[in-house]
Short mmCIF file of C-alpha atoms in Angstrom, two decimals:
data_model
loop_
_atom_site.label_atom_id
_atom_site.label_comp_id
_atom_site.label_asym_id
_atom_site.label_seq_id
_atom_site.Cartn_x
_atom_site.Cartn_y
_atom_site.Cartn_z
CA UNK A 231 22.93 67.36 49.79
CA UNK A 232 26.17 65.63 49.52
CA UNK A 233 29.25 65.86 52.37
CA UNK A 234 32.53 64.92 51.34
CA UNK A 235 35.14 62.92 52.58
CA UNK A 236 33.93 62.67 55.98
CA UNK A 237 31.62 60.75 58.05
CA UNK A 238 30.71 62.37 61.28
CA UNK A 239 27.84 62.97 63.79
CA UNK A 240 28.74 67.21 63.71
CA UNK A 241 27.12 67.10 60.11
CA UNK A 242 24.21 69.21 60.42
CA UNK A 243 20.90 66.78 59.18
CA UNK A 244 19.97 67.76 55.46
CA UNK A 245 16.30 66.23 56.22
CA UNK A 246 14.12 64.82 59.38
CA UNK A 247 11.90 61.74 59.37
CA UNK A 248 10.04 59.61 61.29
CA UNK A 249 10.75 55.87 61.68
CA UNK A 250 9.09 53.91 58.87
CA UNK A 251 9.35 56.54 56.59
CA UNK A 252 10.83 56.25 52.62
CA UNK A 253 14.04 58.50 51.84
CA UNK A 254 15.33 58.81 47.60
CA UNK A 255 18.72 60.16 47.10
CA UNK A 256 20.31 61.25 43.54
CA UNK A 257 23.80 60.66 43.75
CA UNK A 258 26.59 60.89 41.94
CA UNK A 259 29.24 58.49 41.15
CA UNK A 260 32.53 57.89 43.45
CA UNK A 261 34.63 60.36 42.06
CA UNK A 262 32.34 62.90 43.06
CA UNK A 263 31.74 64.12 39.30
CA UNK A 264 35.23 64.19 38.40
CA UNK A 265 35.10 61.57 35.70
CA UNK A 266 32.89 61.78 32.61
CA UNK A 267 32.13 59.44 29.28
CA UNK A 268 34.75 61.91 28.42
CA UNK A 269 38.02 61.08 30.68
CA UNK A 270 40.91 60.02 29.91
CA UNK A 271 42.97 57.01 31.86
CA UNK A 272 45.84 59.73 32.52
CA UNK A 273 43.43 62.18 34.24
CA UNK A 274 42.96 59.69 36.89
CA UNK A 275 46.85 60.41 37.95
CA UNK A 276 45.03 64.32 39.08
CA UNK A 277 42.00 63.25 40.73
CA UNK A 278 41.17 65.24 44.22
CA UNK A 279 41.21 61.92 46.63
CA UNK A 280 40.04 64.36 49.30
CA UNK A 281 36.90 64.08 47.81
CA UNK A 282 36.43 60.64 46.90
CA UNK A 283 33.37 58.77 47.95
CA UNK A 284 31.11 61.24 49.01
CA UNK A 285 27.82 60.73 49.96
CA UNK A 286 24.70 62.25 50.65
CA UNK A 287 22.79 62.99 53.77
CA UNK A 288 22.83 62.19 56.80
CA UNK A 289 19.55 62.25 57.51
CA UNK A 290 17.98 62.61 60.77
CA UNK A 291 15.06 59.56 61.62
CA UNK A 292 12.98 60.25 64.96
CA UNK A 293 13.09 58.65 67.74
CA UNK A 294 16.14 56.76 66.87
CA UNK A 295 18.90 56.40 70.09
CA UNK A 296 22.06 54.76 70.54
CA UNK A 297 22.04 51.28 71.16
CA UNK A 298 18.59 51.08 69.16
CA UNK A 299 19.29 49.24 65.33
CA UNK A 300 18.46 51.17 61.99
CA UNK A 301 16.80 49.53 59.38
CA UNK A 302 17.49 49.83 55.81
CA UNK A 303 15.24 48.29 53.84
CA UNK A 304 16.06 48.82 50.04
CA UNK A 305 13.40 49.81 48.00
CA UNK A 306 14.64 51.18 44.52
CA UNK A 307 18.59 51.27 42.66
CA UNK A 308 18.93 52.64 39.34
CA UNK A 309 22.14 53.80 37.94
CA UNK A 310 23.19 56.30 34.97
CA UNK A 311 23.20 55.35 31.28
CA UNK A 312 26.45 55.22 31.94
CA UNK A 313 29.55 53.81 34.44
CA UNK A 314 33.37 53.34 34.43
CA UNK A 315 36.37 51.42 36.40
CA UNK A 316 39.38 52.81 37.00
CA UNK A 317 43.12 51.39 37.84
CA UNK A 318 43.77 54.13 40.35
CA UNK A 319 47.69 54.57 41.20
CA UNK A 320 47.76 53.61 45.22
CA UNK A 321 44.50 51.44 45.29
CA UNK A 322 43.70 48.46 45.10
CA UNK A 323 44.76 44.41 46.14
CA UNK A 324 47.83 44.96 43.78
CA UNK A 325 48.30 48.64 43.61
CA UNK A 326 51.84 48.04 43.83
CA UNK A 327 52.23 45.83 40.31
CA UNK A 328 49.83 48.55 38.94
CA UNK A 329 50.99 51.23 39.28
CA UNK A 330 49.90 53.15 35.74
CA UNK A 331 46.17 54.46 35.09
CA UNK A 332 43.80 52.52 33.33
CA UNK A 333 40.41 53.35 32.25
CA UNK A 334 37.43 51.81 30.89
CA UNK A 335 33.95 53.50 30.37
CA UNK A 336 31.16 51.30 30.03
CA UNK A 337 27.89 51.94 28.38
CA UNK A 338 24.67 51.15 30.47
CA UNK A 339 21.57 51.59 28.53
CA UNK A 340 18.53 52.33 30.42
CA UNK A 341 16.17 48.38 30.82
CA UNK A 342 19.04 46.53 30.04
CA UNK A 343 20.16 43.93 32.77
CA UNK A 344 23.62 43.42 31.36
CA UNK A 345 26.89 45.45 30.32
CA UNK A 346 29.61 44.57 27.75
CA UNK A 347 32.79 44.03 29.17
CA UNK A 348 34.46 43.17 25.42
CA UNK A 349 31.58 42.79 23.02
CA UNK A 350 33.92 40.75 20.39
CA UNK A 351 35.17 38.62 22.91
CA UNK A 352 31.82 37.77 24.60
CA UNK A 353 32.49 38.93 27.70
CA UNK A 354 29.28 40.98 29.46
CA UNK A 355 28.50 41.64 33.14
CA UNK A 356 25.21 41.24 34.60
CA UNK A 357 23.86 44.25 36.24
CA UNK A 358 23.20 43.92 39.57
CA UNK A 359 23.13 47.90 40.79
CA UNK A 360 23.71 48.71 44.51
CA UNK A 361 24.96 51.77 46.97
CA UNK A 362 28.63 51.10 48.17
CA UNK A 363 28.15 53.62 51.40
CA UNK A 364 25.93 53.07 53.60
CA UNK A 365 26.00 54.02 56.81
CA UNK A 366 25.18 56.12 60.11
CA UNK A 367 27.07 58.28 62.07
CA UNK A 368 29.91 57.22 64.43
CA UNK A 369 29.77 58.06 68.42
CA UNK A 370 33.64 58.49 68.38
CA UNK A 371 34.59 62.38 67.25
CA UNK A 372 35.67 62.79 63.83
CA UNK A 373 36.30 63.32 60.93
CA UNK A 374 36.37 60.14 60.01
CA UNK A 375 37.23 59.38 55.94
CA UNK A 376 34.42 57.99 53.90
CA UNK A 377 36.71 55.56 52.58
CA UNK A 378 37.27 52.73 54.95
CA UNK A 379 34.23 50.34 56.21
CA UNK A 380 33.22 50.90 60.10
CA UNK A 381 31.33 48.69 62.88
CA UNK A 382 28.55 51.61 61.66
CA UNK A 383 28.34 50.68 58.08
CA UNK A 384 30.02 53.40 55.65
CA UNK A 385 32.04 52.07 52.53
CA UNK A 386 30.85 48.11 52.92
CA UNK A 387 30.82 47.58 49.05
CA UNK A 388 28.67 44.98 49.75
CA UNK A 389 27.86 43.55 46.61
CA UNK A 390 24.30 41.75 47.69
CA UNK A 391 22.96 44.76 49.40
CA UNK A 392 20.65 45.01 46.02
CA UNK A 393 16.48 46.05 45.77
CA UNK A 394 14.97 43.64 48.00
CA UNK A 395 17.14 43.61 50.61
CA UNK A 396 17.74 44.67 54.48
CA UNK A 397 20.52 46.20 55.99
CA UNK A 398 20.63 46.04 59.68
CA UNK A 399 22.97 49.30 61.09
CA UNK A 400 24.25 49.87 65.20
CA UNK A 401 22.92 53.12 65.80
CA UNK A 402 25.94 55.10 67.99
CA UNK A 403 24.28 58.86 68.15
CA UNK A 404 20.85 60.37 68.48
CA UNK A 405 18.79 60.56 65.24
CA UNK A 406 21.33 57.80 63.63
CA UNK A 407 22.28 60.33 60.96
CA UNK A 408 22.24 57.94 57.78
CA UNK A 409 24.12 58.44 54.68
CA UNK A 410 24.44 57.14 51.31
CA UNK A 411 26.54 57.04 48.12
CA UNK A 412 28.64 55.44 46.15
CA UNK A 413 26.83 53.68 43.42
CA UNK A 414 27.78 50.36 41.41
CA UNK A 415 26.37 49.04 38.38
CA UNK A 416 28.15 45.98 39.20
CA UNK A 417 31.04 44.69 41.55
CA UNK A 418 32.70 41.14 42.49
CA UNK A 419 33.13 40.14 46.20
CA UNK A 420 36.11 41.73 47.08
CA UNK A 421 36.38 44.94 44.41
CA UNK A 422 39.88 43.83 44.01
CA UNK A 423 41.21 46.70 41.98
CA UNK A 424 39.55 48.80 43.79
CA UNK A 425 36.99 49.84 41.92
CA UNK A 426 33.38 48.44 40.81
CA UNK A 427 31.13 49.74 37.97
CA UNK A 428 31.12 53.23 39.44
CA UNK A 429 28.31 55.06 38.15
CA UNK A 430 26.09 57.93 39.46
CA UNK A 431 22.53 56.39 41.33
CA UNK A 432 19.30 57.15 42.50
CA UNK A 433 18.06 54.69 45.47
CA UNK A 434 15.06 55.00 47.94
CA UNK A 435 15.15 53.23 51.17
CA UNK A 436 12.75 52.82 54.02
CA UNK A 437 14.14 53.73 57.40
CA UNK A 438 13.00 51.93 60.48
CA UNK A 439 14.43 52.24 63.72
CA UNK A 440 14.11 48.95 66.10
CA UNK A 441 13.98 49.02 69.77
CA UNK A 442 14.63 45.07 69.88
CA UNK A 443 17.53 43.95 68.22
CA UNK A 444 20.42 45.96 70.22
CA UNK A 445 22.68 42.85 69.60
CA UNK A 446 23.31 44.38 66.26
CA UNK A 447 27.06 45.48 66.51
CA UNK A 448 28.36 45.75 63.00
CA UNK A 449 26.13 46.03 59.30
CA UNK A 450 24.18 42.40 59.56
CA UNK A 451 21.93 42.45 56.07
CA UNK A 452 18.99 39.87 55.22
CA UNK A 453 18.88 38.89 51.26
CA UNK A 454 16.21 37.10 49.55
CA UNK A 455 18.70 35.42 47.43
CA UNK A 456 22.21 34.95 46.26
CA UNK A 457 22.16 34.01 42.54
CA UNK A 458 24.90 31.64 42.11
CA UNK A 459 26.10 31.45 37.95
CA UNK A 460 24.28 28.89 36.36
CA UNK A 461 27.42 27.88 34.40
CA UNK A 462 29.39 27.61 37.47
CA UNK A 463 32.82 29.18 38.20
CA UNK A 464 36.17 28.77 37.37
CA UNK A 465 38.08 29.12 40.26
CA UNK A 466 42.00 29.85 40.98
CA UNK A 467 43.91 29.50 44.59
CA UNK A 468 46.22 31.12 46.70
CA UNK A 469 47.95 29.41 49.27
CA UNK A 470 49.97 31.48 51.83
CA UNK A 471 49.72 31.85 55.82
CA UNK A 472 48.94 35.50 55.40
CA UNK A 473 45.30 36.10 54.31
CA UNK A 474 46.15 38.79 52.49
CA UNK A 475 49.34 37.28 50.74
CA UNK A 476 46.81 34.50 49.61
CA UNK A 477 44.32 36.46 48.60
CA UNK A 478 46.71 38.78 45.79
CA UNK A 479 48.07 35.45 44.61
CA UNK A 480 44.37 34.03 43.54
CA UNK A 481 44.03 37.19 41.76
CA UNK A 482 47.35 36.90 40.33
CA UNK A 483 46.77 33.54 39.06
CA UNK A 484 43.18 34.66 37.80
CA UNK A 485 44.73 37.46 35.51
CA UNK A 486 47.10 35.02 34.18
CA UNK A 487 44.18 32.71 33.12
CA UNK A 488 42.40 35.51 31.70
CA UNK A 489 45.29 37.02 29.71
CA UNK A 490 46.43 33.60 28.70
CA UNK A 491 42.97 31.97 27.86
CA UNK A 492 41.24 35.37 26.77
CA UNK A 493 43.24 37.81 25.23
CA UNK A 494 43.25 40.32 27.78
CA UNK A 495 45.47 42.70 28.69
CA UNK A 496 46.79 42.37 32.44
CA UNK A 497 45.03 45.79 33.08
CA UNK A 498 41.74 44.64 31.60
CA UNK A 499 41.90 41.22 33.65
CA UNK A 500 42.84 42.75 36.47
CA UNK A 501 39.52 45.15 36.41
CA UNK A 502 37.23 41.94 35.21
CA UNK A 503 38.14 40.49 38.64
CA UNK A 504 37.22 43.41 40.43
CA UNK A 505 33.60 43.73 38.46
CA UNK A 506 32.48 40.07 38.25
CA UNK A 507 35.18 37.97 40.29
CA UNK A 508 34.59 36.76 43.51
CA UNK A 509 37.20 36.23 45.78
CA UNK A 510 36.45 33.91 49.22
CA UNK A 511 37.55 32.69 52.00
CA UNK A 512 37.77 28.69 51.37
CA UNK A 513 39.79 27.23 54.25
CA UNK A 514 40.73 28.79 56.93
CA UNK A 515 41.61 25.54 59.43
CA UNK A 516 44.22 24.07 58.76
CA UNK A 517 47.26 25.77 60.15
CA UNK A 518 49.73 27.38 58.63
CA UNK A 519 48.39 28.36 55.74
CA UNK A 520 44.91 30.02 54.31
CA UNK A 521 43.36 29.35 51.14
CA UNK A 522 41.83 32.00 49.12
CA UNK A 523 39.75 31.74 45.83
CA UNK A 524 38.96 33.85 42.89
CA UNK A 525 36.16 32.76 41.35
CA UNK A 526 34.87 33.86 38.13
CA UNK A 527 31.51 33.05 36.58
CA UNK A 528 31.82 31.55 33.49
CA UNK A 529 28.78 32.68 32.04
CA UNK A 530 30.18 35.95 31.61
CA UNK A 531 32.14 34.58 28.74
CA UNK A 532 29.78 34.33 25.74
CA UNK A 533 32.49 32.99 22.81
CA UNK A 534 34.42 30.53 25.16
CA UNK A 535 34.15 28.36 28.56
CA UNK A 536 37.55 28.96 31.18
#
């Protein structure tokens, strides 16, 4: 069962389970079924925001009380044969100097680890599928939008919350009431425009509720391993005392490196960054100013080396 648009602890429990036991979910993409292969870039001017980033659930686990911990251990994430990325008017790190629709929909066969970005210009995106929403329910009375990220886990768009991994969640109300949704093929740190490799998913997680690690007070996670590129990155800056100021001119200066040193259009660099860049925090020290990166990994780029 899917709720939209809202994440609260009112939402009657599709399902009960005991602690320890596995939970699958079939969801569908962000846009809650309102894009297709078939969509056009201008239909994204019409979409219902209301009902963005829905998810399914919550379900109920045993046993589970505030100030316990839920875990999330991560068990199976496959996504459609299918996925897209949207320039959405409003969203996004530089919504305002994009302010036209722009849509790409990407093909994602079934087995294969990859996805082609521009398949004459080299460029493909490894596949590395994962559930943007994850959460449980907050204590504080709602609604509350399914957009934002909370202290209780909900839109993270976390990119290394893959199979294999652990999510660690404060649990706020009885039963924890978890919920999940949002599925990416593929996303940088950051999802700059806004947007991953949206894509409809199926995921199974084990739920575990833990008496012994109440210090948990926002989503902690436990990876086996962050791949870095084996090619290495190319990396651009920005340098501002606002965080946030720095952070749209490293994307700023990436897009001009990819337009200028790819042949991309700005829209097309400006989604690239938001499925395979990277931006980081690199110095944070030395007062005034903040230095941001946008790294991208070069082995994305099959024809040419940035």
């Amino acid at each position: 069962m899917t709720h939209i648009g809202t994440r609260m602890s009112s939402i009657p429990p599709v399902a009960r389970v005991k602690s320890g036991e596995t939970v699958s979910f079939d969801c569908l993409d962000a846009s809650n079924g309102q894009v297709t292969p078939a969509t056009v870039a201008t239909s994204l001017r019409t979409l219902d925001i209301a009902t963005l980033d829905q998810v399914n659930g919550p379900i109920y686990i045993e046993d589970a009380q505030p100030g316990d911990t839920l875990q999330v251990d991560i068990l199976e994430v496959s996504t459609a044969e299918w996925g897209w990325t949207g320039i959405l008017p409003g969203f996004g790190l530089l919504a305002d100097e994009f302010p036209t629709p722009s849509l790409k929909i990407w093909d994602l066969p079934a087995g294969q680890d990859f996805a082609w970005f521009d398949k004459l210009k080299g460029i493909k995106i490894p596949l590395r599928p994962f559930a943007g929403e994850m959460g449980v329910a907050l204590a504080e009375k709602g609604p509350h939008s399914t957009i934002p990220p909370y202290s209780t886990g909900g839109n993270i768009d976390t990119k290394h919350l893959t199979k294999g991994t652990t999510l660690y969640l404060p649990i706020q109300v009885e039963g924890a009431l978890y919920s999940t949704g949002d599925g990416h093929a593929a996303q940088g740190d950051g999802e700059v425009c806004g947007t991953a490799i949206e894509t409809p998913m199926k995921t199974t997680v084990r739920l575990t509720v833990l008496k012994d690690k109440s210090h948990v007070k926002t989503p902690h996670f436990s990876t086996p391993s962050v791949s870095e590129d084996p090619k290495g990155y190319y990396c651009t800056t920005g340098v501002r005392p606002d965080i946030r100021e720095a952070a749209r001119d490293a994307v700023r200066h990436m897009i001009t490196v990819l337009m200028v040193e790819h042949d991309l259009s700005r829209e097309e660099a400006y989604m690239l960054c938001s499925v395979a860049g990277d931006l980081r925090m690199h110095e944070v020290v030395d007062m005034p100013n903040y230095v941001i990166g946008m790294m991208m990994p070069k082995s994305i780029f099959g024809h040419k080396s940035v």
